[in-house]
C-alpha positions as a LaTeX table, in Angstrom:
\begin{tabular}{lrrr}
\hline
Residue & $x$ (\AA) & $y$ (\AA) & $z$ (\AA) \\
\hline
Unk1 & 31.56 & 59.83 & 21.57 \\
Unk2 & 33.07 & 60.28 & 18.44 \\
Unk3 & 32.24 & 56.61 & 17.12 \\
Unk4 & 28.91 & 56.62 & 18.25 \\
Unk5 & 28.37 & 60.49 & 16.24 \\
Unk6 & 30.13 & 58.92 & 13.18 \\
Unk7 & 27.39 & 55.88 & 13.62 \\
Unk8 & 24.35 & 58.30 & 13.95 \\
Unk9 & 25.68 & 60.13 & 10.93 \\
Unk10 & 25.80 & 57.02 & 8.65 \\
Unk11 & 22.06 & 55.88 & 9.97 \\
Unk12 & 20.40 & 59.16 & 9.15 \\
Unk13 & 21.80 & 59.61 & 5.77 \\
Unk14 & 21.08 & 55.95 & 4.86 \\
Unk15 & 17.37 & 56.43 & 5.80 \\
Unk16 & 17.60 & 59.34 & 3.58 \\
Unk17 & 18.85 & 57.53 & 0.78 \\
Unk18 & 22.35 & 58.41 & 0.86 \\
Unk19 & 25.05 & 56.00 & $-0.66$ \\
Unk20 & 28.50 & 57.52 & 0.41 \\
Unk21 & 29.09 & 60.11 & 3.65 \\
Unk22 & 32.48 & 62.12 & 3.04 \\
Unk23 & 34.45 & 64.42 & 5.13 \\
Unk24 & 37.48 & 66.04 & 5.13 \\
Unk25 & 40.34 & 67.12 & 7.73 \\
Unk26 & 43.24 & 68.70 & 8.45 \\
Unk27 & 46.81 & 66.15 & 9.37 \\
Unk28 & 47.09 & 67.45 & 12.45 \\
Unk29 & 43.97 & 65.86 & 13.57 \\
Unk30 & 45.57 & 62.57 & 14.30 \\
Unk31 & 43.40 & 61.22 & 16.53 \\
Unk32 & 40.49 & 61.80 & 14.19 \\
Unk33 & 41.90 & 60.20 & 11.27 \\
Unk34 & 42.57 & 57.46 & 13.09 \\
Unk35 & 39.02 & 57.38 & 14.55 \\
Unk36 & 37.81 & 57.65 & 10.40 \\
Unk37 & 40.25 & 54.95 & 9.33 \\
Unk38 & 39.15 & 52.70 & 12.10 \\
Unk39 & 35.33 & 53.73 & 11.34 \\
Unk40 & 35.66 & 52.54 & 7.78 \\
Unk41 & 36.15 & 55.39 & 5.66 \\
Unk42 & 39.24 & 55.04 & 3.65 \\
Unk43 & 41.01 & 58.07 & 2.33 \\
Unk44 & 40.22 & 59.97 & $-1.21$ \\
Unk45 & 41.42 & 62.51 & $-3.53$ \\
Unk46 & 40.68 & 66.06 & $-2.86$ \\
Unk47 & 37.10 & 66.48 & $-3.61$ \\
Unk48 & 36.41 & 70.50 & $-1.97$ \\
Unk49 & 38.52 & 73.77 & $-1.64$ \\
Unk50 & 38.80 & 73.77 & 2.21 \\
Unk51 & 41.58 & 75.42 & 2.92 \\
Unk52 & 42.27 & 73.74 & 6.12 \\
Unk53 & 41.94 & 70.38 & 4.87 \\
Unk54 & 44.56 & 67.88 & 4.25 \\
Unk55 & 42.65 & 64.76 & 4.13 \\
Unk56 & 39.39 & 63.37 & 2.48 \\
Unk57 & 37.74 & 60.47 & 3.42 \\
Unk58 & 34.75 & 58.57 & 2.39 \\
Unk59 & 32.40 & 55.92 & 3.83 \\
Unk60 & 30.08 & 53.68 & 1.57 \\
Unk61 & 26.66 & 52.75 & 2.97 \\
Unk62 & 25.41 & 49.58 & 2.89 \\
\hline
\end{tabular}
């Protein structure tokens, strides 16, 4: 489910114009960093204040 909302996500903003989705999450979230990793999105430097973060990923659109 998780792939497929990560898919929907990069659709919509490319109809909208969008060039890069990012996100951001904390380390403990293994499974989801995998999931981000395996989705494409390769990990960047701190780009927000969330405190809860640990990691910061981006995807480029196509």
């Amino acid at each position: 489910m998780g792939r497929r909302l990560l898919g929907w996500c990069a659709d919509w903003a490319r109809e909208r114009g969008a060039s890069r989705l990012v996100l951001d999450t904390h380390g403990a979230l293994t499974a989801a960093r995998a999931l981000y990793l395996s989705a494409g999105f390769v990990e960047v430097e701190r780009y927000n204040d969330n405190p809860h973060a640990q990691h910061w990923y981006a995807l480029t659109l196509a």
